[in-house]
mmCIF file of C-alpha atoms in Angstrom:
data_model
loop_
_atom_site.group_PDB
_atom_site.id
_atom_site.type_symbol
_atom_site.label_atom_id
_atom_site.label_comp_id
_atom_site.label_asym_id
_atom_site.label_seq_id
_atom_site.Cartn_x
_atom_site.Cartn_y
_atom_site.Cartn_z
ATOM 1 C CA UNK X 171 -3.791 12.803 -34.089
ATOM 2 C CA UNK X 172 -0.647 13.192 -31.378
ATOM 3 C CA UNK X 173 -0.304 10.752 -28.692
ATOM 4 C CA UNK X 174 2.383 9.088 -26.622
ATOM 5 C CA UNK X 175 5.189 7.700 -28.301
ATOM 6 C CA UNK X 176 8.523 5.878 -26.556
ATOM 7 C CA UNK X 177 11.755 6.709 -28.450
ATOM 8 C CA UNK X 178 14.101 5.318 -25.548
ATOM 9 C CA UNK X 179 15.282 5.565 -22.982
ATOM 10 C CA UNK X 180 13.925 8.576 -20.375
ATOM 11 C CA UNK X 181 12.324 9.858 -24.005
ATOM 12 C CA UNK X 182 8.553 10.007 -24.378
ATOM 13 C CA UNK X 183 7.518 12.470 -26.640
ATOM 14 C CA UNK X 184 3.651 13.878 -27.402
ATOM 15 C CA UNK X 185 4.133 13.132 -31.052
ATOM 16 C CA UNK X 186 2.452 13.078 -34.500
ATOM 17 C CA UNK X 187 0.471 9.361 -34.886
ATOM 18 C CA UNK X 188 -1.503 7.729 -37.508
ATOM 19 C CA UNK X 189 -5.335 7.724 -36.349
ATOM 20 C CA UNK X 190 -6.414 4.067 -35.414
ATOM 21 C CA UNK X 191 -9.244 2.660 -38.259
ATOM 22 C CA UNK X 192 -10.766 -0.498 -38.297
ATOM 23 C CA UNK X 193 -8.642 -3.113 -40.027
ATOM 24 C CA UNK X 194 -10.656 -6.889 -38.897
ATOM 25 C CA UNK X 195 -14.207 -6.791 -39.137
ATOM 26 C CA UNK X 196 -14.088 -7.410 -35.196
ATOM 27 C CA UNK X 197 -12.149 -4.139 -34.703
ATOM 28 C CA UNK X 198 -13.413 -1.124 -32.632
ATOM 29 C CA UNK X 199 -12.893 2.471 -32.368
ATOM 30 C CA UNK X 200 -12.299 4.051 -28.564
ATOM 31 C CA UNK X 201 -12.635 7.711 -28.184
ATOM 32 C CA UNK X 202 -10.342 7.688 -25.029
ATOM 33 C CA UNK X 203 -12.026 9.229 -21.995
ATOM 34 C CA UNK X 204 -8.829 8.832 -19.427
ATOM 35 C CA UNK X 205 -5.612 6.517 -20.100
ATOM 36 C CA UNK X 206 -2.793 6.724 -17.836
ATOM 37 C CA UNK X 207 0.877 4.955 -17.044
ATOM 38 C CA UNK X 208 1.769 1.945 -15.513
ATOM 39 C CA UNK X 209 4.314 1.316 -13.600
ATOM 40 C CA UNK X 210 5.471 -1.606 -15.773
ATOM 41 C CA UNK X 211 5.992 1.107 -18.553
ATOM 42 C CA UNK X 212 8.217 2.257 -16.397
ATOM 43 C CA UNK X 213 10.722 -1.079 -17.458
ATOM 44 C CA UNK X 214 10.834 0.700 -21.021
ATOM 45 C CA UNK X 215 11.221 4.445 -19.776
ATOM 46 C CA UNK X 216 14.143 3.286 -17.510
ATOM 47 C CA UNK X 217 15.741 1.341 -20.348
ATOM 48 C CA UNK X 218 15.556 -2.310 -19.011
ATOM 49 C CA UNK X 219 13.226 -3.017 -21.503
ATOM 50 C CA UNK X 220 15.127 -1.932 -24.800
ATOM 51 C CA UNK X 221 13.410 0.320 -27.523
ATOM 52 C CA UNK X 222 15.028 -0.897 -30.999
ATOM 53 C CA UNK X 223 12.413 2.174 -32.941
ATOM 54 C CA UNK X 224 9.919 4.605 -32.269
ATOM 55 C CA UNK X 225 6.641 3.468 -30.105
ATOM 56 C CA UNK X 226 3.159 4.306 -29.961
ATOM 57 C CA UNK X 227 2.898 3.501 -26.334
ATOM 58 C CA UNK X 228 -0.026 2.579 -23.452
ATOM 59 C CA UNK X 229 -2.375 0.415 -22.089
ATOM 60 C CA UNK X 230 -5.199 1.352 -20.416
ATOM 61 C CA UNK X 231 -8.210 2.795 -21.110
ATOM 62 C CA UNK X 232 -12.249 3.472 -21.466
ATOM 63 C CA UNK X 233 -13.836 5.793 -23.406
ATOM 64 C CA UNK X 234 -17.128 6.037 -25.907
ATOM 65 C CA UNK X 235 -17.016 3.582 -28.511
ATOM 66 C CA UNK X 236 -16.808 5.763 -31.916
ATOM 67 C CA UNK X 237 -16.903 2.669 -34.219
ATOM 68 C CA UNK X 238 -17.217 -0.703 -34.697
ATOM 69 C CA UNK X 239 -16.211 -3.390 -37.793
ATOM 70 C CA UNK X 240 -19.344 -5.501 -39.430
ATOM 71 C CA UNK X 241 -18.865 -8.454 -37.074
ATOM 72 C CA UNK X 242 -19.198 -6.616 -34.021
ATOM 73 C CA UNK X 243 -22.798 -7.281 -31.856
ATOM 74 C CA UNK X 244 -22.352 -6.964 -28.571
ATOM 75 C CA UNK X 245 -20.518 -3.678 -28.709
ATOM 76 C CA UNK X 246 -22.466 -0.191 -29.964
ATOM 77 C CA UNK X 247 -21.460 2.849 -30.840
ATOM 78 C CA UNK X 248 -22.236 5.254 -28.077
ATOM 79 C CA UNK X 249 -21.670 3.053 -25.305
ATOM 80 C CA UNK X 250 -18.831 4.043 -22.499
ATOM 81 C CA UNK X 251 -16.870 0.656 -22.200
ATOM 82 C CA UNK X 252 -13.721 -0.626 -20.541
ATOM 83 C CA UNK X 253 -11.607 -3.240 -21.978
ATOM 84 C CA UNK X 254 -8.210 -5.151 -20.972
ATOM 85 C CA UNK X 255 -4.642 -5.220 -21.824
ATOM 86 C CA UNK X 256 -5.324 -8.236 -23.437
ATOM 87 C CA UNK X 257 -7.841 -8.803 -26.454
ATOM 88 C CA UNK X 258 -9.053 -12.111 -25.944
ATOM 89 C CA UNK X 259 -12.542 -13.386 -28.521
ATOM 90 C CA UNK X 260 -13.994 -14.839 -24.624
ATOM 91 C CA UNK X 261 -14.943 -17.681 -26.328
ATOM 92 C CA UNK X 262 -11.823 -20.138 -26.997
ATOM 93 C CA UNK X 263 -11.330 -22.943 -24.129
ATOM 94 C CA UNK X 264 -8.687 -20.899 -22.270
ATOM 95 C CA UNK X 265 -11.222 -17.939 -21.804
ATOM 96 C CA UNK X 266 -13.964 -20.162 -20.595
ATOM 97 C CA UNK X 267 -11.799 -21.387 -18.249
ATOM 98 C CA UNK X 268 -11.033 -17.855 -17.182
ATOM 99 C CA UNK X 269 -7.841 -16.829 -18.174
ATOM 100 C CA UNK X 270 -8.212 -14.846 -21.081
ATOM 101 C CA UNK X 271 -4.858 -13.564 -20.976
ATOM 102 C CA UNK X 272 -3.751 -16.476 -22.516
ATOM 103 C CA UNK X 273 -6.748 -17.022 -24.933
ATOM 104 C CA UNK X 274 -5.558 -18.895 -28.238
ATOM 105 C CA UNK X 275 -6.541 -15.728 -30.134
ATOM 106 C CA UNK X 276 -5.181 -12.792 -27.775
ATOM 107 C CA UNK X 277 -3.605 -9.423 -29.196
ATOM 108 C CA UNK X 278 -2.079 -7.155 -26.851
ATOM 109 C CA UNK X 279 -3.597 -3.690 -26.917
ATOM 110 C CA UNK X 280 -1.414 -0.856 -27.500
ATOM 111 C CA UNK X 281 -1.174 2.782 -27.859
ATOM 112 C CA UNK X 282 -3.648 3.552 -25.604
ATOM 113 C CA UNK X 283 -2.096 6.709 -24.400
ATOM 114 C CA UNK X 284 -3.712 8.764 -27.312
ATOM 115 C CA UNK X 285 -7.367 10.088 -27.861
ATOM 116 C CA UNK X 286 -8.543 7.155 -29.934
ATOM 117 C CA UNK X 287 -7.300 3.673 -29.819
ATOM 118 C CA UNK X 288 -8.387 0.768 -31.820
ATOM 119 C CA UNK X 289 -9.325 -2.626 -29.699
ATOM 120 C CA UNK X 290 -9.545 -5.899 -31.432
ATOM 121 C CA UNK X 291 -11.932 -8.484 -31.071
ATOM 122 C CA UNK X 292 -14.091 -5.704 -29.632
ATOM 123 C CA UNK X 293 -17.465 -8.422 -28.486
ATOM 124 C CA UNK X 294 -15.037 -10.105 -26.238
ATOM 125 C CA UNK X 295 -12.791 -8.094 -24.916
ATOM 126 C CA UNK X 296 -14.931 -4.369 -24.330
ATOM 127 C CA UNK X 297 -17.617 -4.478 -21.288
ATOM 128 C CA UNK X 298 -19.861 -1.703 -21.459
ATOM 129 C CA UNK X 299 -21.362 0.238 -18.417
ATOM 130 C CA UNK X 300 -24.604 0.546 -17.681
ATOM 131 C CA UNK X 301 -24.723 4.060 -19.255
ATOM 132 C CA UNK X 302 -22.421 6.940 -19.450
ATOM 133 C CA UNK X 303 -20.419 7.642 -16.189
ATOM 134 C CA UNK X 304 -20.670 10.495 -14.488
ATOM 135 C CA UNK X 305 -17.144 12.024 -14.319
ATOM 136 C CA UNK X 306 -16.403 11.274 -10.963
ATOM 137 C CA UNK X 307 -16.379 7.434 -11.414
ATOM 138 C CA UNK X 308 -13.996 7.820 -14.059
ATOM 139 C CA UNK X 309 -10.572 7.176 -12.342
ATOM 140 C CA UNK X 310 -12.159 4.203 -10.637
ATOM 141 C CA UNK X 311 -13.489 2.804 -13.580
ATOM 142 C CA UNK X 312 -9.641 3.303 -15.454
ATOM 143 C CA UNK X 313 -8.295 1.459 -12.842
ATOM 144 C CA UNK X 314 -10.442 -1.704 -13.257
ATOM 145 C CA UNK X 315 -8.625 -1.430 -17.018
ATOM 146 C CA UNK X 316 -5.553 -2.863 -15.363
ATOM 147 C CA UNK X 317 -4.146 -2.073 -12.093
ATOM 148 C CA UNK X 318 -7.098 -3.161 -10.508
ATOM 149 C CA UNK X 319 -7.798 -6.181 -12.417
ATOM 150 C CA UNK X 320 -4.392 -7.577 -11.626
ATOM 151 C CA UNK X 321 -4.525 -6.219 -8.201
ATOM 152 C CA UNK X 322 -8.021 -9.061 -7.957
ATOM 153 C CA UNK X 323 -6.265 -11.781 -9.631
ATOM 154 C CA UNK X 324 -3.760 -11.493 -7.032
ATOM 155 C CA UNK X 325 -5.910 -11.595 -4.367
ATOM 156 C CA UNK X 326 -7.638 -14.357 -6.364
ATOM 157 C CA UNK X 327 -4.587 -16.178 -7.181
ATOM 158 C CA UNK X 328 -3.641 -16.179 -3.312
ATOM 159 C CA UNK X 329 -6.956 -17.761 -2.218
ATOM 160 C CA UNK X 330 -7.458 -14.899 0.282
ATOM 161 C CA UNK X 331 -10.608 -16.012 2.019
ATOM 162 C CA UNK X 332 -12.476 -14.089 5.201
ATOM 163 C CA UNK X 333 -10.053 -14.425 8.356
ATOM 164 C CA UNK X 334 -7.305 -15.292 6.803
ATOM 165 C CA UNK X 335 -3.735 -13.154 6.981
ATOM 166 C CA UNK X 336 -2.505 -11.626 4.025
ATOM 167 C CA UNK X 337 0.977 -9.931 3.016
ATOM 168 C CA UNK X 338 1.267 -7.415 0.110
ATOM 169 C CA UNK X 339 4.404 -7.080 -1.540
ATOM 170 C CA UNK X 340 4.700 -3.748 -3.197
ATOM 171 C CA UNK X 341 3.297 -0.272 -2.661
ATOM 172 C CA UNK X 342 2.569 0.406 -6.521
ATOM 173 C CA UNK X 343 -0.437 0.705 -7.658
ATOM 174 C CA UNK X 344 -1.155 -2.940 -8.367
ATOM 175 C CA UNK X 345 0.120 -4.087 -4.906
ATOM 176 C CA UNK X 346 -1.964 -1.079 -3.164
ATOM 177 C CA UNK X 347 -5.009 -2.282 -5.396
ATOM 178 C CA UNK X 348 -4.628 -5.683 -4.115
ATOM 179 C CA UNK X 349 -4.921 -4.672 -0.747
ATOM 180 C CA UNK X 350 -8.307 -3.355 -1.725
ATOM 181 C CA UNK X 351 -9.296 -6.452 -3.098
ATOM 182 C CA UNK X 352 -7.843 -8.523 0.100
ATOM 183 C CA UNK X 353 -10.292 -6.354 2.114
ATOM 184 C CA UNK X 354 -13.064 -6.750 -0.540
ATOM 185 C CA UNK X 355 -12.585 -10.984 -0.013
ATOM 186 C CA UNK X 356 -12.784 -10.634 3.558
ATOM 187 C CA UNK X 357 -9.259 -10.904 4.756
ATOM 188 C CA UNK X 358 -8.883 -10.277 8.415
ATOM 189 C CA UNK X 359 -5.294 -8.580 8.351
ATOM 190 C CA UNK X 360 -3.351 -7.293 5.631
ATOM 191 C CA UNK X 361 0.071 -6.654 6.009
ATOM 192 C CA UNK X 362 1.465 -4.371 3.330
ATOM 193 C CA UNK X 363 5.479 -4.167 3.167
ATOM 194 C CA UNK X 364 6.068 0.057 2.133
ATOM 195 C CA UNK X 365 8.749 2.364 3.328
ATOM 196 C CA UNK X 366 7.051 5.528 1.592
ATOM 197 C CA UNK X 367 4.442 7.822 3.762
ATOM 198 C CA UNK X 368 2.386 8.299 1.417
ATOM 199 C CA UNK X 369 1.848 5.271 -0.228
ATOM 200 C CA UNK X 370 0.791 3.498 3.136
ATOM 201 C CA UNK X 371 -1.382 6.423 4.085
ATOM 202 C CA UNK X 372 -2.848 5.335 0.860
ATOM 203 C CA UNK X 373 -2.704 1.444 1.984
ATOM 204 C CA UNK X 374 -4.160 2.211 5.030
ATOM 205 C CA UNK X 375 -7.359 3.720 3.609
ATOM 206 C CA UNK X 376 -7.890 0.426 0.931
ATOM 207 C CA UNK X 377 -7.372 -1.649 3.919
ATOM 208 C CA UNK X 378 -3.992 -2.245 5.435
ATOM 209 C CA UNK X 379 -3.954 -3.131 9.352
ATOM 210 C CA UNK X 380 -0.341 -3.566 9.252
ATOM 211 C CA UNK X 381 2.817 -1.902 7.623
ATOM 212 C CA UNK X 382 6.241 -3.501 7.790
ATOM 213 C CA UNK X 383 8.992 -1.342 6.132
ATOM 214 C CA UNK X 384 12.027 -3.950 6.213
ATOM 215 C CA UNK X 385 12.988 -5.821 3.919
ATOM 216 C CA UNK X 386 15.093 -9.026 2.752
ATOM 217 C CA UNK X 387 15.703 -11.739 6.285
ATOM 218 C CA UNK X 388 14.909 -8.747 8.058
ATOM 219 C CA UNK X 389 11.413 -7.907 6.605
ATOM 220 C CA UNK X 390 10.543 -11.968 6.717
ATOM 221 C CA UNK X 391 11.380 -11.953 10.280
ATOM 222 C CA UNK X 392 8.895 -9.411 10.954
ATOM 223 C CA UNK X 393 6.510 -11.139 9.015
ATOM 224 C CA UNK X 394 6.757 -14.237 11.403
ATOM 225 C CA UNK X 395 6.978 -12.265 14.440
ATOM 226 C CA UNK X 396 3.876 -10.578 13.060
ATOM 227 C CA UNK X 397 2.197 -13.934 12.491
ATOM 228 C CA UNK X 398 3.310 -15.956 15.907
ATOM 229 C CA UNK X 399 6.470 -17.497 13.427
ATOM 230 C CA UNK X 400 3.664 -19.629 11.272
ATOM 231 C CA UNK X 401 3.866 -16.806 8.098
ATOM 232 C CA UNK X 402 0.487 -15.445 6.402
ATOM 233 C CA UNK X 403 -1.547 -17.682 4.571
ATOM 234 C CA UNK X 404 -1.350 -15.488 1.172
ATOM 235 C CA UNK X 405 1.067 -13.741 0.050
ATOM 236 C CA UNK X 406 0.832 -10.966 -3.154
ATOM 237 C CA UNK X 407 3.566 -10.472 -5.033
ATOM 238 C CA UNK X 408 3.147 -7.263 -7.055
ATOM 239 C CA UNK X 409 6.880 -5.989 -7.868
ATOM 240 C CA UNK X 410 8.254 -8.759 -10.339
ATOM 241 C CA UNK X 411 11.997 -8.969 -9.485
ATOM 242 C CA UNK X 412 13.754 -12.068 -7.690
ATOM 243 C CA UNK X 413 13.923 -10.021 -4.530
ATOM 244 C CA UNK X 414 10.156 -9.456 -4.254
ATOM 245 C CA UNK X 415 9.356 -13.265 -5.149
ATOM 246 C CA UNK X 416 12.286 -14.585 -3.285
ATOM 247 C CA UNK X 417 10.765 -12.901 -0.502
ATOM 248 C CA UNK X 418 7.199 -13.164 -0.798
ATOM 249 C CA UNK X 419 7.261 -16.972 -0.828
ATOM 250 C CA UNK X 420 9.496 -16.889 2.300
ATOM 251 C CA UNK X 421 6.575 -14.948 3.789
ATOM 252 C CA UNK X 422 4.419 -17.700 3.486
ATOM 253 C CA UNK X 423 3.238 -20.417 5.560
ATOM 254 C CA UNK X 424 4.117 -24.030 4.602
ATOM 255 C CA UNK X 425 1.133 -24.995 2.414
ATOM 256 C CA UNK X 426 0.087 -21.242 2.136
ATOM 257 C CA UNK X 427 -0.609 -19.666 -1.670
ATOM 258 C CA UNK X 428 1.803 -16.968 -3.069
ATOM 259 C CA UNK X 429 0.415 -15.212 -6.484
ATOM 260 C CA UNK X 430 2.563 -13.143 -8.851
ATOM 261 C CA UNK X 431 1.452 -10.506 -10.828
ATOM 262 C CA UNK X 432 4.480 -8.011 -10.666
ATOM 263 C CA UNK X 433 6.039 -8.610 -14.555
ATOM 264 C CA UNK X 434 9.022 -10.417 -13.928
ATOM 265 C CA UNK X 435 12.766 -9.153 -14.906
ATOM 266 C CA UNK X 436 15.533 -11.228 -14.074
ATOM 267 C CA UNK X 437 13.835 -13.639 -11.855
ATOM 268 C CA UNK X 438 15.110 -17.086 -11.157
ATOM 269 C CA UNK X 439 14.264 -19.805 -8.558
ATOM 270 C CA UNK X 440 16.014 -22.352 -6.817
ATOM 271 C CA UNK X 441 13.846 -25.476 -6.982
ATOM 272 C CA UNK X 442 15.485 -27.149 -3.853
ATOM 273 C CA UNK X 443 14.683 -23.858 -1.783
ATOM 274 C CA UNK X 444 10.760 -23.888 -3.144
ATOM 275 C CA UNK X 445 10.622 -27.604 -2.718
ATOM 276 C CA UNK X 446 11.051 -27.405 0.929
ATOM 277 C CA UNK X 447 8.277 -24.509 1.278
ATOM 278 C CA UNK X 448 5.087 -26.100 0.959
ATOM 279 C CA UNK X 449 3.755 -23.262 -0.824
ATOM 280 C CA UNK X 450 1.036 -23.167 -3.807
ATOM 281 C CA UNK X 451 2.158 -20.871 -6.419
ATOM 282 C CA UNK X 452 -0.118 -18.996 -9.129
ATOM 283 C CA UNK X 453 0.430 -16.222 -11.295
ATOM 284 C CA UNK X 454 0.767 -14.330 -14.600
ATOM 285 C CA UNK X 455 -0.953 -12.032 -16.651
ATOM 286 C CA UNK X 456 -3.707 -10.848 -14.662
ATOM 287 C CA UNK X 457 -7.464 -12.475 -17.038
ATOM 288 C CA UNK X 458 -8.440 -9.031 -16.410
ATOM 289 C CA UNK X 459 -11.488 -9.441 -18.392
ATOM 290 C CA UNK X 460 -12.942 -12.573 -16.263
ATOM 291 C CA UNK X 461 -13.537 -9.665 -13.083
ATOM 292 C CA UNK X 462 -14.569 -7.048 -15.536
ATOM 293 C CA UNK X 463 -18.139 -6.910 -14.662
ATOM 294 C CA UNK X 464 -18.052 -7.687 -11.003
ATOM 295 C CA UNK X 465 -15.468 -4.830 -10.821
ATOM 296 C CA UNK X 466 -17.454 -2.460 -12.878
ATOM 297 C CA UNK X 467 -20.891 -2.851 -10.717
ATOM 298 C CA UNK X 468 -18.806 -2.821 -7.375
ATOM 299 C CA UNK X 469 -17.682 0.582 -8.888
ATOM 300 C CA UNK X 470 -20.931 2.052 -10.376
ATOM 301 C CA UNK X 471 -22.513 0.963 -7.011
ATOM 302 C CA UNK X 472 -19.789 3.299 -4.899
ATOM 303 C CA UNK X 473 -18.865 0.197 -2.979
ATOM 304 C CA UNK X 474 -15.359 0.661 -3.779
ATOM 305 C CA UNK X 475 -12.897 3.941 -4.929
ATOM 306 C CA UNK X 476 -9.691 2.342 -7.050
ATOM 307 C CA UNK X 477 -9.449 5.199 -8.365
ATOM 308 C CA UNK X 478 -7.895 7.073 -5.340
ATOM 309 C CA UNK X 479 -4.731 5.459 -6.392
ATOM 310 C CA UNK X 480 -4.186 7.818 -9.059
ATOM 311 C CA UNK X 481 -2.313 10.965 -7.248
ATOM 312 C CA UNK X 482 -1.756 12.779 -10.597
ATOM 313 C CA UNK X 483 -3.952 13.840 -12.887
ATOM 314 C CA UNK X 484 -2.392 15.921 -16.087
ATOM 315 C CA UNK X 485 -3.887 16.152 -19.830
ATOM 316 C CA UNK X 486 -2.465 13.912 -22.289
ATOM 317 C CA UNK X 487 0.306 16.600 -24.236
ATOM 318 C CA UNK X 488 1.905 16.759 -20.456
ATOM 319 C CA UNK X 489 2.502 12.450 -20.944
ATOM 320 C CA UNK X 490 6.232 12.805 -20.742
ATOM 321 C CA UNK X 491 6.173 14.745 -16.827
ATOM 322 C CA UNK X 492 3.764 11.742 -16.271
ATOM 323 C CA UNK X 493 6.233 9.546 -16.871
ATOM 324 C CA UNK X 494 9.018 11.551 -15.266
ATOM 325 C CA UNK X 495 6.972 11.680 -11.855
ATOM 326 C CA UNK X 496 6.317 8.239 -12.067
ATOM 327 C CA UNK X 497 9.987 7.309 -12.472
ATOM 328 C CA UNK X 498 11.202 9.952 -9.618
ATOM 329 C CA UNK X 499 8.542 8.260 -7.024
ATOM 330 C CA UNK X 500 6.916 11.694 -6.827
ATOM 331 C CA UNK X 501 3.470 10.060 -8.059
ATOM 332 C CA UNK X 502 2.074 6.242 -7.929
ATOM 333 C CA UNK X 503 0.087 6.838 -10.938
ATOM 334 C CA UNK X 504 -0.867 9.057 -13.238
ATOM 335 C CA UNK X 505 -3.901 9.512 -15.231
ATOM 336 C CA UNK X 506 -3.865 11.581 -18.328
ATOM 337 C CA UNK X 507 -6.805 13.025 -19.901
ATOM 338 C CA UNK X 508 -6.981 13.570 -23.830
#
């Protein structure tokens, strides 16, 4: 088969692959309906993260399940499921406690960008819909693979509760996602900091009541202005350099709650400057899989549209001009069909 692969820098390729098979007896087979790039593929593509050999590459995904190792009971051939980033068996004590990004057993899942894709410790990681999609929800039910998962867990992270003022840091797809979920949890005004047109029309219709397009002392003292100089009570940090964090927790009220989700590069803190704060922090790998089903019924019930975020849609052999658009801020996601 021919799917993505990374060779370095600014070089993704369509290229010959080795078809996924089962190898554990908790393995499945994916027949990939939609996949699509995130923007913290981007990291690799722009050479920050370095590429030492050639990389199947990709993350995100649903599709028909094709196959399925001996051991595998929850999970049927036939059924349309999603899964996470993150295999996790949903069973160890980190997973019952929700965070299944960390779980004791967790594989990452890779090579997703490809028509099949092989998904370890299938019972605990896949959720299956309640029947095949119609085509329409697919986008939406892509997103909840990732970007929309970690766009909850930020929300979730931050404590946003009805009434309460939230900031947004980032106009990705993850930080326009969160202000989706802010809405969903009630929030009473979101405040999403953007300087592109597009991306806060795009804010606007998840949910935004606010835009703020500075940035650094100049964006937090907007934020207070905004906020009668107290700061929001949540802050969601979606970016992942010391810039966004640095100024996501200044955002903040004392004893308000900033999350990070935004995969961190070069970040450090100063722990006299976050002493004096007051604020909660909470963050990580998004436990995509703990809002898997809420997410999915929210979606198969039309109550929410995640998958608006994707603004280009091109089949799977055109991955590298995904990629490329991605990188030159002429799309905030795209979605790639086998």
């Amino acid at each position: 088969m021919r799917g993505a692969v990374i060779y370095g820098k600014g070089d993704v390729r369509f290229d010959e692959r080795e078809a996924p098979r089962i190898t554990q007896p908790t393995d499945a087979i994916v027949k990939t309906s939609a996949t699509c790039v995130c923007g913290s593929d981007l990291w690799s593509y722009r050479g920050i993260n370095p590429i030492t050999q050639p990389t199947p590459f990709g993350h995100e995904y649903c599709g028909i399940v094709h196959e399925v190792g001996r051991d595998v009971s929850s999970i049927k051939p036939g059924q349309f499921v999603i899964g996470s980033f993150f295999a996790s068996d949903n069973t160890c004590p980190h997973c019952r406690a929700g965070y299944q990004s960390a779980c004791q057993h967790r594989e990452l899942v890779g090579g997703a960008q490809a028509p099949f894709l092989r998904v370890p410790l299938a019972d605990g990681t896949l959720v299956a819909t309640p029947e095949i999609p119609p085509d329409d929800l697919i986008p939406s039910l892509l997103a909840a693979s990732d970007v929309l998962g970690t766009g909850w867990f930020a929300a979730d992270a931050a404590t946003v509760k009805p009434g309460k003022t939230v900031v947004v840091v980032g106009d990705g797809a993850v930080g326009l996602l969160a202000i989706l979920s802010a809405q969903q949890k009630g929030a009473e005004r979101i405040i999403v900091m953007s300087r592109h047109d597009v991306r806060q029309k795009l804010a606007r219709d998840f949910g935004a009541t606010d835009v703020v397009t500075e940035r650094g002392d100049e964006g937090v003292a907007r934020i207070k202005e905004l906020t009668n100089g107290i700061g929001a009570d949540s802050v969601l940090e979606c970016v992942g350099t010391e810039t966004s964090l640095t100024q996501a927790i200044r955002c903040a009220r004392p004893g308000g709650y900033v999350s990070y989700v935004g995969v961190p590069h070069g970040v450090t803190l100063k722990a006299d400057d976050l002493f004096r704060t007051h604020v909660h922090l909470h963050g990580g790998p998004a436990p995509v899989r703990r809002y898997l089903p809420h997410l999915i019924d929210l979606i198969w019930n039309r109550k929410i549209d995640p998958g608006k975020v994707f603004d280009l849609s091109l089949p799977l052999a055109q991955v590298a001009e995904g990629y490329r658009a991605m990188d030159e801020r002429r799309a905030v996601k795209t979605l790639l069909r086998p």
